[in-house]
Short mmCIF file of C-alpha atoms in Angstrom, two decimals:
data_model
loop_
_atom_site.label_atom_id
_atom_site.label_comp_id
_atom_site.label_asym_id
_atom_site.label_seq_id
_atom_site.Cartn_x
_atom_site.Cartn_y
_atom_site.Cartn_z
CA MET D 1 115.02 150.08 181.78
CA LEU D 2 114.64 149.91 178.02
CA LEU D 3 112.59 146.64 177.28
CA ALA D 4 114.70 144.48 174.46
CA ALA D 5 113.11 144.87 170.70
CA PRO D 6 110.68 142.29 169.68
CA ARG D 7 112.94 139.50 167.78
CA PHE D 8 112.16 137.40 164.76
CA LEU D 9 113.74 134.32 163.90
CA LEU D 10 112.84 133.66 160.19
CA ALA D 11 113.92 130.20 158.64
CA ARG D 12 113.48 128.42 155.39
CA HIS D 13 112.56 124.96 154.87
CA GLY D 14 115.35 122.16 154.37
CA GLU D 15 116.70 121.04 151.15
CA THR D 16 113.49 119.16 148.87
CA ASN D 17 113.80 116.71 146.04
CA PHE D 18 112.70 119.69 143.85
CA ASN D 19 115.96 121.77 145.43
CA LYS D 20 118.23 118.75 144.27
CA GLU D 21 116.57 118.19 140.89
CA GLY D 22 116.86 122.11 140.20
CA ARG D 23 113.37 121.90 139.79
CA ILE D 24 111.16 125.16 139.97
CA GLN D 25 108.78 124.68 142.99
CA GLY D 26 107.16 128.10 143.76
CA THR D 27 103.76 127.55 144.62
CA LEU D 28 103.29 123.78 143.56
CA ASP D 29 103.38 121.36 146.85
CA SER D 30 104.06 118.18 145.60
CA SER D 31 107.87 118.33 146.56
CA VAL D 32 109.26 116.65 150.27
CA LEU D 33 112.12 116.73 152.08
CA THR D 34 115.10 114.55 151.18
CA LEU D 35 117.32 113.05 154.07
CA ASP D 36 119.57 115.81 153.65
CA GLY D 37 117.18 117.87 154.23
CA ILE D 38 115.78 116.41 157.22
CA SER D 39 119.18 116.36 158.56
CA GLN D 40 119.59 120.12 157.76
CA VAL D 41 116.29 121.24 159.94
CA SER D 42 116.99 118.49 162.59
CA ALA D 43 120.42 120.73 163.10
CA LEU D 44 118.36 123.98 163.19
CA GLY D 45 116.22 122.36 165.98
CA TYR D 46 119.32 121.49 167.93
CA PHE D 47 120.71 125.07 167.36
CA LEU D 48 117.54 126.69 168.48
CA ALA D 49 117.31 124.25 171.78
CA SER D 50 120.91 124.50 172.51
CA SER D 51 121.16 128.44 172.13
CA GLY D 52 118.19 129.28 174.50
CA GLU D 53 116.57 130.68 171.22
CA ALA D 54 113.68 127.55 171.61
CA ALA D 55 112.95 128.61 174.81
CA ALA D 56 112.55 132.40 174.17
CA VAL D 57 110.15 131.85 171.36
CA ASP D 58 106.41 132.98 172.06
CA ALA D 59 104.75 132.60 168.99
CA THR D 60 105.36 130.66 166.05
CA TRP D 61 104.24 130.67 162.23
CA CYS D 62 104.23 128.72 159.39
CA SER D 63 103.87 128.51 155.91
CA PRO D 64 101.13 126.22 154.36
CA MET D 65 103.08 123.92 152.27
CA GLN D 66 104.15 120.74 152.97
CA ARG D 67 108.07 121.24 152.92
CA ALA D 68 107.21 123.79 155.39
CA ARG D 69 105.18 121.94 157.47
CA GLN D 70 107.56 119.10 157.36
CA SER D 71 110.07 121.04 158.40
CA TYR D 72 108.72 122.97 161.27
CA ALA D 73 107.66 119.33 162.41
CA ALA D 74 111.48 118.35 162.62
CA VAL D 75 112.13 121.34 164.47
CA LEU D 76 109.81 120.68 166.89
CA GLY D 77 110.74 117.56 167.47
CA CYS D 78 114.38 118.54 167.94
CA ALA D 79 113.22 121.15 170.71
CA SER D 80 111.02 118.62 172.30
CA ALA D 81 113.87 115.65 172.60
CA ALA D 82 116.30 118.56 174.27
CA GLY D 83 113.22 119.44 176.83
CA VAL D 84 112.01 122.77 175.12
CA SER D 85 108.23 123.34 174.25
CA LEU D 86 107.27 125.59 171.45
CA PRO D 87 104.04 127.33 170.87
CA ALA D 88 101.59 125.33 168.57
CA ALA D 89 102.10 127.37 165.00
CA CYS D 90 99.84 129.61 163.69
CA VAL D 91 99.80 128.37 159.87
CA ARG D 92 99.21 131.34 157.46
CA HIS D 93 98.62 130.96 154.08
CA GLU D 94 100.05 133.94 152.76
CA LEU D 95 103.76 132.81 154.14
CA ARG D 96 103.56 130.50 151.03
CA GLU D 97 106.27 130.52 148.24
CA ILE D 98 106.45 132.69 145.63
CA GLU D 99 104.12 132.22 142.43
CA LEU D 100 105.86 131.38 139.31
CA HIS D 101 103.23 130.44 137.15
CA GLU D 102 104.07 128.39 134.10
CA TRP D 103 107.78 127.76 134.97
CA GLU D 104 106.63 125.67 138.31
CA GLY D 105 107.32 121.92 137.84
CA LEU D 106 110.14 122.69 135.52
CA LEU D 107 113.43 122.14 135.51
CA LYS D 108 115.87 125.54 135.04
CA THR D 109 117.67 123.76 132.02
CA GLU D 110 113.62 123.64 130.53
CA ILE D 111 112.55 126.88 130.92
CA ASP D 112 113.45 129.14 127.93
CA GLU D 113 116.82 131.04 128.39
CA GLU D 114 115.98 134.73 127.21
CA ALA D 115 113.26 134.66 130.00
CA TRP D 116 115.08 132.74 132.76
CA GLY D 117 117.89 135.56 132.03
CA ALA D 118 115.28 138.52 132.31
CA TRP D 119 114.24 136.98 135.87
CA LYS D 120 117.72 136.55 137.35
CA ARG D 121 119.00 140.13 136.19
CA ARG D 122 115.65 142.34 137.25
CA PRO D 123 112.76 139.92 139.14
CA ASP D 124 111.48 143.60 140.15
CA THR D 125 110.32 144.19 136.60
CA TYR D 126 110.17 140.85 135.30
CA ARG D 127 106.39 139.70 133.57
CA ALA D 128 105.14 136.16 133.46
CA ALA D 129 103.57 135.04 130.21
CA ASN D 130 99.95 135.91 131.76
CA GLY D 131 101.40 139.27 132.37
CA ALA D 132 101.60 138.55 136.26
CA ALA D 133 104.42 140.33 138.55
CA PRO D 134 105.73 137.54 140.80
CA LEU D 135 108.22 139.25 142.58
CA LEU D 136 105.89 142.39 143.03
CA ASP D 137 103.06 140.13 144.29
CA LEU D 138 105.24 138.26 146.76
CA TRP D 139 106.60 141.80 148.26
CA ALA D 140 102.76 143.15 148.95
CA ARG D 141 102.38 139.70 150.78
CA ALA D 142 105.64 140.03 152.80
CA GLN D 143 104.41 143.49 153.78
CA GLY D 144 101.04 142.08 154.55
CA ASN D 145 102.66 139.25 156.47
CA TRP D 146 104.23 141.27 158.86
CA ALA D 147 101.26 143.49 159.72
CA ALA D 148 99.74 140.30 160.82
CA VAL D 149 102.70 138.67 162.89
CA ARG D 150 103.76 141.80 164.47
CA ALA D 151 100.43 142.55 165.29
CA GLY D 152 100.60 139.81 168.11
CA LYS D 153 103.16 142.33 170.14
CA SER D 154 105.39 139.05 170.57
CA ARG D 155 109.06 139.18 172.08
CA CYS D 156 109.97 136.52 169.87
CA SER D 157 108.55 135.05 166.70
CA PHE D 158 109.55 132.31 165.12
CA ILE D 159 108.43 131.69 161.06
CA MET D 160 108.99 128.69 158.95
CA ALA D 161 108.76 129.55 155.14
CA HIS D 162 110.55 130.02 151.94
CA GLY D 163 113.75 131.31 150.25
CA ALA D 164 112.03 133.88 147.75
CA LEU D 165 109.89 134.70 150.66
CA GLY D 166 112.27 135.30 152.93
CA ARG D 167 114.33 137.65 151.01
CA CYS D 168 110.86 139.45 150.45
CA MET D 169 110.32 139.36 154.33
CA LEU D 170 114.31 140.92 154.68
CA GLY D 171 113.75 143.79 152.16
CA THR D 172 109.99 144.75 153.52
CA ALA D 173 111.44 144.51 157.10
CA LEU D 174 114.10 147.15 156.31
CA GLY D 175 111.79 149.14 154.38
CA LEU D 176 113.54 148.65 150.79
CA GLU D 177 112.79 148.40 147.28
CA PRO D 178 112.35 145.48 145.71
CA ILE D 179 115.19 145.32 143.68
CA SER D 180 116.96 144.63 146.95
CA PHE D 181 115.44 141.10 146.33
CA ASN D 182 118.86 140.44 144.66
CA GLU D 183 121.15 141.21 147.23
CA PRO D 184 123.71 138.85 147.80
CA SER D 185 123.26 138.89 151.58
CA PHE D 186 119.27 138.11 151.18
CA GLU D 187 120.06 134.28 150.13
CA PHE D 188 118.35 131.80 151.98
CA GLU D 189 120.11 128.69 152.12
CA ASN D 190 118.43 125.55 153.07
CA ALA D 191 117.46 125.50 156.74
CA ALA D 192 118.98 129.07 157.22
CA LEU D 193 117.99 131.31 160.05
CA VAL D 194 117.89 134.70 160.19
CA GLU D 195 117.47 137.23 162.95
CA ILE D 196 115.67 140.53 162.79
CA GLU D 197 114.89 143.28 165.44
CA TRP D 198 112.22 145.24 165.02
CA PRO D 199 110.77 147.53 167.61
CA HIS D 200 107.06 147.58 167.91
CA ASP D 201 107.07 151.54 167.46
CA ALA D 202 109.52 151.76 164.43
CA ALA D 203 108.57 151.78 160.87
CA VAL D 204 111.39 149.72 159.99
CA ALA D 205 113.37 146.89 161.08
CA THR D 206 116.67 148.20 163.20
CA ARG D 207 119.14 145.42 162.14
CA TRP D 208 119.07 141.88 161.09
CA ARG D 209 121.86 139.04 161.37
CA LYS D 210 122.29 135.35 160.06
CA ARG D 211 122.20 132.90 162.98
CA HIS D 212 122.30 129.24 161.33
CA PRO D 213 124.28 127.47 160.04
CA VAL D 214 126.89 130.49 159.90
CA GLU D 215 126.63 133.41 161.97
CA SER D 216 126.83 136.79 160.52
CA GLU D 217 127.54 140.34 162.28
CA TRP D 218 124.57 142.61 162.91
CA MET D 219 123.52 144.73 159.86
CA THR D 220 121.38 147.51 159.36
CA ALA D 221 119.76 148.69 155.69
CA GLU D 222 121.89 151.08 155.03
CA ASP D 223 125.04 148.13 154.76
CA VAL D 224 122.49 146.58 152.09
CA VAL D 225 123.77 147.17 148.65
CA SER D 226 121.40 146.23 145.71
CA SER D 227 122.76 144.50 143.02
CA THR D 228 121.68 142.98 139.69
CA ALA D 229 122.93 139.42 140.16
CA ILE D 230 121.35 137.08 142.47
CA ALA D 231 123.10 133.87 143.55
CA ASP D 232 123.09 131.01 140.70
CA GLY D 233 121.66 127.37 141.82
CA GLN D 234 118.68 128.87 143.84
CA ALA D 235 115.44 127.31 143.00
CA PHE D 236 112.47 128.66 144.27
#
């Protein structure tokens, strides 16, 4: 009898005050969940409990950033209220959000239009004013995260992190190039949950789908069409 492939449940934090304002968060750790954000991650927690996924989780990971830790606490509380316990979360520094350097803390409307346009069109080739490559740095970090998370040989892992990191985690799991960051189906809305199947002995994940707030069909790397358009309104 074949065992089911290990699964990874990858979530984004709830809406923050920075998200609501259209302000760049990146590695700044001063934003907090809004009331809507708390409702979003509470709904995610109830989904995990009612679907049976919370009971299936045998390893949990969390970004060290306040907005992710707040979100995980809400998920944990909802699961506990439903009578389901989750393993203690491993807080991993490399699960933090993308570093956007001089833009962090600014409203998107305060950023130079030419530079912002270059980032939106081709984030894989964009360089910050200091020469750093934000997306390529994050892409490498996502690959390292997978090495750490998969080393545990868990059957079902839950990961609470961020939007840009979520895109990179999906792309690297599927063995894609950084330009796939722009893939429209990779968009992570606040409190979204994605499921990834990835056998221990496979170089890349076999398939993935969105689970919450709306479930999608299973998709593979072959279904992903790279695009130069990124969803408007995303504030990382």
